[in-house]
Short mmCIF file of C-alpha atoms in Angstrom, two decimals:
data_model
loop_
_atom_site.label_atom_id
_atom_site.label_comp_id
_atom_site.label_asym_id
_atom_site.label_seq_id
_atom_site.Cartn_x
_atom_site.Cartn_y
_atom_site.Cartn_z
CA UNK A 113 28.25 -88.77 -13.15
CA UNK A 114 27.15 -87.23 -9.91
CA UNK A 115 28.99 -84.01 -10.78
CA UNK A 116 27.23 -83.91 -14.16
CA UNK A 117 23.85 -84.21 -12.53
CA UNK A 118 24.68 -81.40 -10.11
CA UNK A 119 25.70 -79.11 -12.97
CA UNK A 120 22.43 -79.78 -14.81
CA UNK A 121 20.48 -79.12 -11.60
CA UNK A 122 22.28 -75.81 -11.02
CA UNK A 123 21.60 -74.79 -14.64
CA UNK A 124 17.90 -75.60 -14.33
CA UNK A 125 17.73 -73.70 -11.03
CA UNK A 126 19.28 -70.57 -12.59
CA UNK A 127 16.97 -70.78 -15.59
CA UNK A 128 13.94 -71.13 -13.34
CA UNK A 129 15.06 -68.19 -11.22
CA UNK A 130 15.49 -65.99 -14.28
CA UNK A 131 12.07 -66.98 -15.58
CA UNK A 132 10.59 -66.22 -12.15
CA UNK A 133 12.24 -62.80 -12.08
CA UNK A 134 10.98 -62.07 -15.59
CA UNK A 135 7.45 -63.07 -14.62
CA UNK A 136 7.67 -60.93 -11.46
CA UNK A 137 8.89 -57.89 -13.40
CA UNK A 138 6.19 -58.32 -16.01
CA UNK A 139 3.46 -58.64 -13.39
CA UNK A 140 4.69 -55.53 -11.51
CA UNK A 141 4.93 -53.29 -14.59
CA UNK A 142 1.89 -50.97 -14.65
CA UNK A 143 -0.36 -51.25 -17.63
CA UNK A 144 -0.29 -48.21 -19.92
CA UNK A 145 -3.13 -45.84 -19.06
CA UNK A 146 -6.04 -45.74 -21.43
CA UNK A 147 -5.99 -42.72 -23.73
CA UNK A 148 -8.65 -40.17 -22.76
CA UNK A 149 -9.92 -37.02 -24.48
CA UNK A 150 -11.33 -34.20 -22.37
CA UNK A 151 -12.84 -30.89 -23.44
CA UNK A 152 -11.96 -27.42 -22.19
CA UNK A 153 -13.89 -24.18 -22.65
CA UNK A 154 -11.91 -20.92 -22.51
CA UNK A 155 -14.35 -18.18 -23.61
CA UNK A 156 -12.23 -15.53 -25.30
CA UNK A 157 -12.20 -13.89 -28.73
CA UNK A 158 -8.48 -13.02 -28.77
CA UNK A 159 -6.50 -15.13 -31.24
CA UNK A 160 -3.34 -14.26 -29.28
CA UNK A 161 -4.75 -15.86 -26.15
CA UNK A 162 -6.06 -18.82 -28.13
CA UNK A 163 -2.48 -19.52 -29.17
CA UNK A 164 -1.24 -19.27 -25.57
CA UNK A 165 -3.94 -21.66 -24.34
CA UNK A 166 -2.92 -24.16 -27.02
CA UNK A 167 0.69 -23.77 -25.89
CA UNK A 168 -0.33 -24.62 -22.32
CA UNK A 169 -2.29 -27.63 -23.57
CA UNK A 170 0.73 -28.84 -25.53
CA UNK A 171 2.90 -28.60 -22.40
CA UNK A 172 0.27 -30.52 -20.43
CA UNK A 173 -0.07 -33.27 -23.04
CA UNK A 174 3.70 -33.68 -23.12
CA UNK A 175 3.62 -34.42 -19.40
CA UNK A 176 0.39 -36.46 -19.50
CA UNK A 177 0.68 -38.25 -22.82
CA UNK A 178 -2.46 -40.32 -22.24
CA UNK A 179 -4.71 -37.23 -21.97
CA UNK A 180 -5.74 -35.21 -25.01
CA UNK A 181 -7.40 -31.82 -24.43
CA UNK A 182 -9.79 -30.42 -27.02
CA UNK A 183 -10.25 -26.64 -26.48
CA UNK A 184 -13.17 -24.42 -27.46
CA UNK A 185 -13.27 -20.64 -27.23
CA UNK A 186 -16.90 -19.65 -27.77
CA UNK A 187 -18.89 -18.26 -24.87
CA UNK A 188 -21.37 -20.77 -23.46
CA UNK A 189 -23.75 -20.58 -20.52
CA UNK A 190 -22.79 -23.59 -18.44
CA UNK A 191 -26.02 -23.20 -16.45
CA UNK A 192 -28.21 -23.41 -19.57
CA UNK A 193 -26.94 -26.38 -21.53
CA UNK A 194 -30.42 -27.71 -22.22
CA UNK A 195 -29.42 -31.33 -21.81
CA UNK A 196 -26.32 -31.00 -23.98
CA UNK A 197 -22.99 -32.25 -22.57
CA UNK A 198 -20.82 -29.56 -21.04
CA UNK A 199 -17.04 -29.21 -21.22
CA UNK A 200 -15.09 -31.31 -18.73
CA UNK A 201 -13.27 -28.16 -17.57
CA UNK A 202 -14.40 -24.57 -18.06
CA UNK A 203 -13.10 -21.10 -17.25
CA UNK A 204 -15.50 -18.96 -15.22
CA UNK A 205 -15.71 -15.69 -13.31
CA UNK A 206 -15.86 -15.96 -9.54
CA UNK A 207 -18.97 -13.75 -9.45
CA UNK A 208 -20.80 -16.76 -10.94
CA UNK A 209 -19.38 -19.23 -8.44
CA UNK A 210 -22.43 -19.30 -6.16
CA UNK A 211 -24.65 -20.55 -8.97
CA UNK A 212 -21.95 -22.82 -10.39
CA UNK A 213 -21.30 -24.46 -7.02
CA UNK A 214 -24.99 -25.20 -6.69
CA UNK A 215 -25.61 -26.54 -10.19
CA UNK A 216 -22.56 -27.11 -12.38
CA UNK A 217 -19.16 -27.27 -10.65
CA UNK A 218 -17.53 -30.11 -8.71
CA UNK A 219 -16.44 -29.57 -5.10
CA UNK A 220 -12.65 -30.05 -5.23
CA UNK A 221 -12.03 -29.44 -1.52
CA UNK A 222 -10.83 -33.03 -0.99
CA UNK A 223 -8.25 -32.73 -3.76
CA UNK A 224 -7.03 -29.42 -2.35
CA UNK A 225 -6.82 -30.91 1.15
CA UNK A 226 -4.82 -33.92 -0.03
CA UNK A 227 -2.28 -31.60 -1.66
CA UNK A 228 -1.75 -29.39 1.38
CA UNK A 229 0.73 -26.93 -0.12
CA UNK A 230 -1.05 -26.53 -3.45
CA UNK A 231 -2.83 -23.28 -2.58
CA UNK A 232 0.27 -21.70 -1.02
CA UNK A 233 1.35 -20.67 -4.52
CA UNK A 234 -1.50 -18.16 -4.86
CA UNK A 235 -2.24 -14.78 -3.34
CA UNK A 236 -4.53 -15.47 -0.35
CA UNK A 237 -7.19 -12.97 -1.46
CA UNK A 238 -7.38 -14.72 -4.82
CA UNK A 239 -7.43 -18.26 -3.43
CA UNK A 240 -10.14 -17.51 -0.86
CA UNK A 241 -12.33 -15.98 -3.56
CA UNK A 242 -12.59 -19.42 -5.19
CA UNK A 243 -14.64 -20.81 -2.29
CA UNK A 244 -18.33 -21.01 -1.49
CA UNK A 245 -19.23 -21.70 2.14
CA UNK A 246 -15.58 -22.63 2.83
CA UNK A 247 -15.63 -25.26 0.06
CA UNK A 248 -13.31 -25.03 -2.96
CA UNK A 249 -14.98 -25.08 -6.38
CA UNK A 250 -12.42 -23.32 -8.54
CA UNK A 251 -8.69 -23.24 -9.22
CA UNK A 252 -7.55 -19.64 -9.80
CA UNK A 253 -5.99 -18.63 -13.11
CA UNK A 254 -5.89 -14.82 -13.08
CA UNK A 255 -7.33 -11.81 -11.30
CA UNK A 256 -8.05 -8.21 -12.20
CA UNK A 257 -8.69 -5.01 -10.27
CA UNK A 258 -9.70 -1.43 -10.97
CA UNK A 259 -6.78 0.78 -11.97
CA UNK A 260 -6.47 4.27 -13.42
CA UNK A 261 -5.10 4.62 -16.97
CA UNK A 262 -3.96 8.07 -18.06
CA UNK A 263 -2.46 9.75 -21.13
CA UNK A 264 0.88 11.17 -19.99
CA UNK A 265 1.28 13.47 -23.00
CA UNK A 266 -2.17 15.07 -22.74
CA UNK A 267 -1.87 15.32 -18.97
CA UNK A 268 1.46 17.14 -19.08
CA UNK A 269 0.25 19.49 -21.82
CA UNK A 270 -2.96 20.40 -19.97
CA UNK A 271 -1.14 20.89 -16.67
CA UNK A 272 1.45 23.15 -18.30
CA UNK A 273 -1.17 25.26 -20.07
CA UNK A 274 -3.38 25.65 -16.99
CA UNK A 275 -0.48 25.92 -14.52
CA UNK A 276 -2.05 23.37 -12.21
CA UNK A 277 -0.56 20.41 -10.38
CA UNK A 278 -2.04 16.94 -10.49
CA UNK A 279 -0.57 13.84 -8.87
CA UNK A 280 -2.32 10.93 -10.56
CA UNK A 281 -0.73 8.47 -8.12
CA UNK A 282 -2.58 10.10 -5.22
CA UNK A 283 -5.84 11.15 -6.83
CA UNK A 284 -9.21 11.28 -5.09
CA UNK A 285 -12.60 11.35 -6.81
CA UNK A 286 -13.84 14.56 -5.17
CA UNK A 287 -10.86 16.54 -6.50
CA UNK A 288 -11.57 15.65 -10.14
CA UNK A 289 -14.09 18.47 -10.85
CA UNK A 290 -11.60 20.98 -9.43
CA UNK A 291 -8.82 20.34 -11.94
CA UNK A 292 -10.25 18.29 -14.79
CA UNK A 293 -11.81 21.23 -16.66
CA UNK A 294 -8.29 21.89 -17.91
CA UNK A 295 -8.44 18.55 -19.74
CA UNK A 296 -11.62 19.37 -21.67
CA UNK A 297 -11.08 20.57 -25.24
CA UNK A 298 -13.71 22.43 -27.25
CA UNK A 299 -14.21 23.39 -30.87
CA UNK A 300 -16.65 26.25 -30.55
CA UNK A 301 -19.49 24.92 -28.42
CA UNK A 302 -18.71 21.31 -29.22
CA UNK A 303 -16.56 19.23 -26.87
CA UNK A 304 -13.97 17.25 -28.82
CA UNK A 305 -12.13 15.83 -25.82
CA UNK A 306 -13.45 15.05 -22.35
CA UNK A 307 -11.51 14.65 -19.13
CA UNK A 308 -12.51 11.09 -18.30
CA UNK A 309 -14.97 8.27 -18.92
CA UNK A 310 -17.79 7.76 -16.42
CA UNK A 311 -16.65 5.57 -13.53
CA UNK A 312 -18.88 2.64 -12.63
CA UNK A 313 -21.65 3.78 -10.25
CA UNK A 314 -21.12 0.75 -8.01
CA UNK A 315 -17.43 1.60 -7.68
CA UNK A 316 -18.35 5.12 -6.53
CA UNK A 317 -20.89 3.80 -4.01
CA UNK A 318 -18.26 1.46 -2.58
CA UNK A 319 -15.59 4.21 -2.62
CA UNK A 320 -17.93 6.42 -0.60
CA UNK A 321 -18.08 3.64 2.02
CA UNK A 322 -21.42 1.99 1.24
CA UNK A 323 -22.40 -1.46 0.00
CA UNK A 324 -25.66 -2.23 -1.81
CA UNK A 325 -26.18 -5.71 -0.39
CA UNK A 326 -25.33 -7.50 2.84
CA UNK A 327 -25.65 -11.21 3.50
CA UNK A 328 -29.44 -11.17 3.80
CA UNK A 329 -30.41 -7.53 3.52
CA UNK A 330 -30.40 -4.61 1.08
CA UNK A 331 -28.19 -1.81 2.41
CA UNK A 332 -28.25 0.80 -0.37
CA UNK A 333 -30.52 3.32 1.37
CA UNK A 334 -28.10 5.67 3.16
CA UNK A 335 -26.44 9.06 2.76
CA UNK A 336 -23.16 7.56 1.53
CA UNK A 337 -24.91 5.96 -1.44
CA UNK A 338 -26.87 9.16 -2.13
CA UNK A 339 -23.73 11.28 -2.14
CA UNK A 340 -21.97 8.83 -4.44
CA UNK A 341 -24.81 8.86 -6.97
CA UNK A 342 -25.03 12.67 -6.79
CA UNK A 343 -21.34 12.84 -7.66
CA UNK A 344 -21.85 10.29 -10.44
CA UNK A 345 -24.58 12.33 -12.12
CA UNK A 346 -22.74 15.63 -11.60
CA UNK A 347 -19.78 14.51 -13.72
CA UNK A 348 -22.09 14.52 -16.74
CA UNK A 349 -24.87 16.98 -16.04
CA UNK A 350 -23.13 19.64 -13.94
CA UNK A 351 -19.41 19.55 -14.71
CA UNK A 352 -19.60 18.16 -18.28
CA UNK A 353 -16.39 16.21 -17.81
CA UNK A 354 -17.52 12.91 -19.32
CA UNK A 355 -19.05 11.97 -22.67
CA UNK A 356 -22.73 11.05 -22.58
CA UNK A 357 -23.23 7.32 -22.03
CA UNK A 358 -24.37 5.67 -25.22
CA UNK A 359 -24.35 1.87 -24.88
CA UNK A 360 -23.85 1.31 -28.61
CA UNK A 361 -20.86 3.66 -28.83
CA UNK A 362 -17.26 3.37 -27.66
CA UNK A 363 -16.41 2.43 -24.08
CA UNK A 364 -13.72 4.03 -21.92
CA UNK A 365 -10.93 1.93 -23.40
CA UNK A 366 -11.83 2.86 -26.98
CA UNK A 367 -12.19 6.54 -26.08
CA UNK A 368 -8.78 6.41 -24.41
CA UNK A 369 -7.11 4.84 -27.44
CA UNK A 370 -8.68 7.53 -29.65
CA UNK A 371 -7.43 10.26 -27.24
CA UNK A 372 -10.99 11.49 -26.70
CA UNK A 373 -10.45 11.30 -22.93
CA UNK A 374 -7.36 11.89 -20.78
CA UNK A 375 -7.95 9.20 -18.15
CA UNK A 376 -10.37 6.48 -17.10
CA UNK A 377 -10.85 3.85 -14.43
CA UNK A 378 -10.37 0.57 -16.25
CA UNK A 379 -9.50 -3.00 -15.41
CA UNK A 380 -6.19 -4.82 -15.26
CA UNK A 381 -7.49 -6.82 -18.23
CA UNK A 382 -7.29 -3.64 -20.34
CA UNK A 383 -3.50 -3.72 -20.13
CA UNK A 384 -3.38 -6.21 -23.02
CA UNK A 385 -4.95 -3.63 -25.33
CA UNK A 386 -3.40 -0.48 -23.86
CA UNK A 387 0.18 -1.74 -24.14
CA UNK A 388 -0.23 -1.83 -27.92
CA UNK A 389 -0.70 1.96 -28.00
CA UNK A 390 2.21 3.66 -29.78
CA UNK A 391 0.68 7.10 -30.50
CA UNK A 392 1.21 8.53 -27.02
CA UNK A 393 2.81 7.82 -23.67
CA UNK A 394 0.57 6.32 -21.02
CA UNK A 395 0.84 5.13 -17.44
CA UNK A 396 -1.29 3.71 -14.63
CA UNK A 397 -2.14 4.70 -11.06
CA UNK A 398 -4.24 3.32 -8.20
CA UNK A 399 -7.98 3.86 -8.44
CA UNK A 400 -8.85 7.29 -6.93
CA UNK A 401 -9.71 7.53 -3.25
CA UNK A 402 -13.21 8.09 -1.95
CA UNK A 403 -14.07 10.94 0.45
CA UNK A 404 -12.39 11.24 3.82
CA UNK A 405 -14.53 9.86 6.61
CA UNK A 406 -14.40 8.94 10.27
CA UNK A 407 -13.96 5.34 11.36
CA UNK A 408 -14.01 3.75 14.85
CA UNK A 409 -10.65 3.95 16.56
CA UNK A 410 -8.65 0.98 17.81
CA UNK A 411 -8.98 0.41 21.58
CA UNK A 412 -5.80 0.39 23.65
CA UNK A 413 -5.02 -2.91 25.42
CA UNK A 414 -6.38 -2.83 28.97
CA UNK A 415 -8.04 0.57 28.54
CA UNK A 416 -11.68 1.06 29.53
CA UNK A 417 -11.89 4.39 27.68
CA UNK A 418 -13.64 4.24 24.30
CA UNK A 419 -11.14 5.10 21.56
CA UNK A 420 -11.77 8.30 19.61
CA UNK A 421 -12.74 7.91 15.94
CA UNK A 422 -9.97 8.29 13.39
CA UNK A 423 -10.05 9.91 9.97
CA UNK A 424 -9.49 7.56 7.05
CA UNK A 425 -9.11 8.22 3.32
CA UNK A 426 -9.58 4.80 1.76
CA UNK A 427 -9.60 3.47 -1.78
CA UNK A 428 -11.87 0.73 -3.06
CA UNK A 429 -11.27 -1.51 -6.04
CA UNK A 430 -13.21 -4.41 -7.47
CA UNK A 431 -11.48 -7.79 -7.33
CA UNK A 432 -12.43 -10.20 -10.08
CA UNK A 433 -11.00 -13.72 -10.35
CA UNK A 434 -11.07 -16.09 -13.30
CA UNK A 435 -10.51 -19.75 -12.66
CA UNK A 436 -11.20 -23.25 -13.89
CA UNK A 437 -14.02 -25.46 -12.66
CA UNK A 438 -14.72 -29.13 -13.37
CA UNK A 439 -18.15 -29.84 -14.77
CA UNK A 440 -20.32 -31.78 -12.37
CA UNK A 441 -21.21 -34.40 -15.03
CA UNK A 442 -17.71 -34.95 -16.39
CA UNK A 443 -17.03 -38.62 -17.12
CA UNK A 444 -13.28 -38.06 -16.68
CA UNK A 445 -12.88 -36.38 -13.31
CA UNK A 446 -9.34 -37.67 -12.60
CA UNK A 447 -8.02 -36.42 -15.94
CA UNK A 448 -9.96 -33.16 -15.65
CA UNK A 449 -8.43 -32.56 -12.23
CA UNK A 450 -4.90 -33.13 -13.56
CA UNK A 451 -5.53 -30.57 -16.30
CA UNK A 452 -7.17 -28.08 -13.94
CA UNK A 453 -4.25 -28.30 -11.55
CA UNK A 454 -1.67 -27.97 -14.35
CA UNK A 455 -3.44 -24.96 -15.91
CA UNK A 456 -3.03 -23.08 -12.62
CA UNK A 457 0.63 -24.04 -12.20
CA UNK A 458 3.41 -21.46 -12.41
CA UNK A 459 4.62 -23.09 -15.64
CA UNK A 460 1.25 -22.62 -17.35
CA UNK A 461 0.52 -19.17 -15.92
CA UNK A 462 3.88 -17.82 -17.09
CA UNK A 463 2.86 -18.79 -20.61
CA UNK A 464 -0.58 -17.19 -20.28
CA UNK A 465 0.86 -14.06 -18.64
CA UNK A 466 2.53 -13.05 -21.89
CA UNK A 467 -0.81 -11.67 -23.06
CA UNK A 468 -1.00 -9.48 -19.90
CA UNK A 469 -4.77 -9.97 -19.84
CA UNK A 470 -5.18 -10.04 -16.07
CA UNK A 471 -2.64 -10.70 -13.33
CA UNK A 472 -1.54 -14.35 -12.96
CA UNK A 473 -3.01 -15.89 -9.81
CA UNK A 474 0.26 -17.58 -8.84
CA UNK A 475 2.71 -15.27 -7.08
CA UNK A 476 5.76 -16.58 -8.93
CA UNK A 477 4.15 -15.94 -12.31
CA UNK A 478 2.72 -12.52 -11.38
CA UNK A 479 6.05 -11.23 -10.11
CA UNK A 480 8.14 -12.63 -12.96
CA UNK A 481 9.43 -10.55 -15.87
CA UNK A 482 7.10 -12.46 -18.19
CA UNK A 483 4.35 -10.26 -16.76
CA UNK A 484 5.79 -7.57 -14.49
CA UNK A 485 7.71 -5.42 -16.94
CA UNK A 486 7.46 -1.89 -18.35
CA UNK A 487 5.43 -0.28 -19.76
CA UNK A 488 3.76 1.09 -17.70
CA UNK A 489 6.27 2.95 -15.54
CA UNK A 490 4.26 2.37 -12.35
CA UNK A 491 4.10 -1.36 -12.97
CA UNK A 492 3.86 -2.26 -9.26
CA UNK A 493 0.35 -0.79 -9.14
CA UNK A 494 -0.82 -3.97 -10.87
CA UNK A 495 0.25 -6.05 -7.87
CA UNK A 496 -0.42 -3.56 -5.08
CA UNK A 497 -4.01 -2.88 -6.21
CA UNK A 498 -4.93 -6.36 -4.98
CA UNK A 499 -4.61 -5.27 -1.34
CA UNK A 500 -7.41 -2.68 -1.65
CA UNK A 501 -9.70 -4.85 -3.78
CA UNK A 502 -12.83 -6.73 -2.76
CA UNK A 503 -15.29 -8.93 -4.61
CA UNK A 504 -18.47 -7.20 -5.75
CA UNK A 505 -20.52 -10.31 -5.05
CA UNK A 506 -18.78 -11.20 -1.80
CA UNK A 507 -21.84 -13.02 -0.44
CA UNK A 508 -22.25 -15.22 -3.55
CA UNK A 509 -25.80 -14.07 -4.23
CA UNK A 510 -27.24 -16.17 -7.04
CA UNK A 511 -29.07 -13.13 -8.44
CA UNK A 512 -26.06 -10.81 -8.53
CA UNK A 513 -25.88 -10.38 -12.31
CA UNK A 514 -29.55 -9.51 -12.58
CA UNK A 515 -29.34 -7.09 -9.67
CA UNK A 516 -26.19 -5.41 -10.98
CA UNK A 517 -27.60 -4.98 -14.49
CA UNK A 518 -30.94 -3.58 -13.29
CA UNK A 519 -29.47 -1.32 -10.59
CA UNK A 520 -26.25 -0.04 -12.10
CA UNK A 521 -27.08 0.07 -15.80
CA UNK A 522 -30.83 0.54 -16.14
CA UNK A 523 -31.63 2.65 -13.05
CA UNK A 524 -28.45 4.74 -13.03
CA UNK A 525 -28.91 5.25 -16.77
CA UNK A 526 -32.29 6.86 -16.08
CA UNK A 527 -30.62 9.00 -13.42
CA UNK A 528 -28.09 10.33 -15.93
CA UNK A 529 -30.87 11.12 -18.40
CA UNK A 530 -32.66 13.18 -15.76
CA UNK A 531 -35.72 10.92 -15.79
CA UNK A 532 -35.45 10.17 -12.07
CA UNK A 533 -33.86 11.79 -9.01
CA UNK A 534 -31.15 10.32 -6.80
CA UNK A 535 -33.77 9.47 -4.15
CA UNK A 536 -35.84 7.74 -6.83
CA UNK A 537 -32.81 5.75 -7.93
CA UNK A 538 -32.03 4.66 -4.38
CA UNK A 539 -35.64 3.60 -3.84
CA UNK A 540 -35.79 1.62 -7.08
CA UNK A 541 -32.48 -0.12 -6.42
CA UNK A 542 -33.58 -0.99 -2.89
CA UNK A 543 -36.84 -2.50 -4.13
CA UNK A 544 -35.08 -4.49 -6.87
CA UNK A 545 -32.69 -5.91 -4.29
CA UNK A 546 -35.49 -6.85 -1.90
CA UNK A 547 -37.54 -8.53 -4.63
CA UNK A 548 -34.58 -10.58 -5.85
CA UNK A 549 -33.61 -11.55 -2.33
CA UNK A 550 -37.14 -12.73 -1.54
CA UNK A 551 -37.26 -14.69 -4.77
CA UNK A 552 -33.96 -16.39 -3.97
CA UNK A 553 -35.20 -17.34 -0.48
CA UNK A 554 -38.41 -18.79 -1.94
CA UNK A 555 -36.48 -20.85 -4.49
CA UNK A 556 -34.29 -22.34 -1.77
CA UNK A 557 -37.37 -23.53 0.12
CA UNK A 558 -38.64 -25.50 -2.87
#
């Protein structure tokens, strides 16, 4: 009888232990996460890129099955929502980051700091561009630079007919008037093909070694800027190498596709459209150099003798970065951060890179065959151009767009039309910059 009681006791003990284990397992199993829908704004009118964005979203949702992402592709002004809810995550240009950091984007520095190796995946110039006052407000997606596109067939034909030599890979701006007349084609007195499209006036000013704005000052009034704007106007009014600027007509990319120009300084973003050209051979080169100039020499260690100046022949290119920000009023920050981080991953950027609309921000994606393949023949220019590129709005001025539009569209447009002189243009640009800078200072004091 005693043995029977012991057996029953052992049985009850085992049963109780199993029940206890089951209860423990049940209590330790995490509850399924609540399903969340977030919104994402990717302003772009290309249906090809829409499809790639949806492919990235599908890959994200497969990994994070409790998060649904609803994309939109129309262009919205995140700073002028008028009380309407904004997207949880939105793609923006880094030139807007100063305003966005102040009014619309979340500071993600803590998240970046917690994931110490996260930013190692990106080119340092691109990653640092996503900061304002050393704080991170954006995760990089792609970048673009200035590059030179040229028609290989028209170039070779013109060079052969004129018996000249042109190395597009080592071009400088000042040499263009000397050889580019050979590229101009006329039908009687009418020009039917020009040499190039007008370069951006700001690019020329920077290539000549000047900068229109410093941190808290306007620095346009100097001989370097004057010489750059003289060259700019001479391409149209003296050398007749460029078509007259008509805002409602075709831009440089369209003129290039129509073979109405031989070359133009475009953006890396233009590669998506140019690679579809089948009517002629084309290639790319670095943006042309500015004029040679003297720069301070490097002192020798331990030497008390001032170093002699050295001659430099630099290039300048505009760096532009697109990246994702999290809206400051998002109700789903944790989920928005997961999506923002995933969208900038090598996996996602390799998908997006198939459009070739900008260089992927992640090194692995940029240097993969998904993006870095021929055409063009000089494909490495796309990567190497980054090293000579700088942000236009490097000081994150909140008024940059207004200044740039007034100075380098309105004022320089009047210069081309002969309505004002170069000195007038410099004076007007300087005054516009000073007025905007004073206004920005006054607004900060409020």
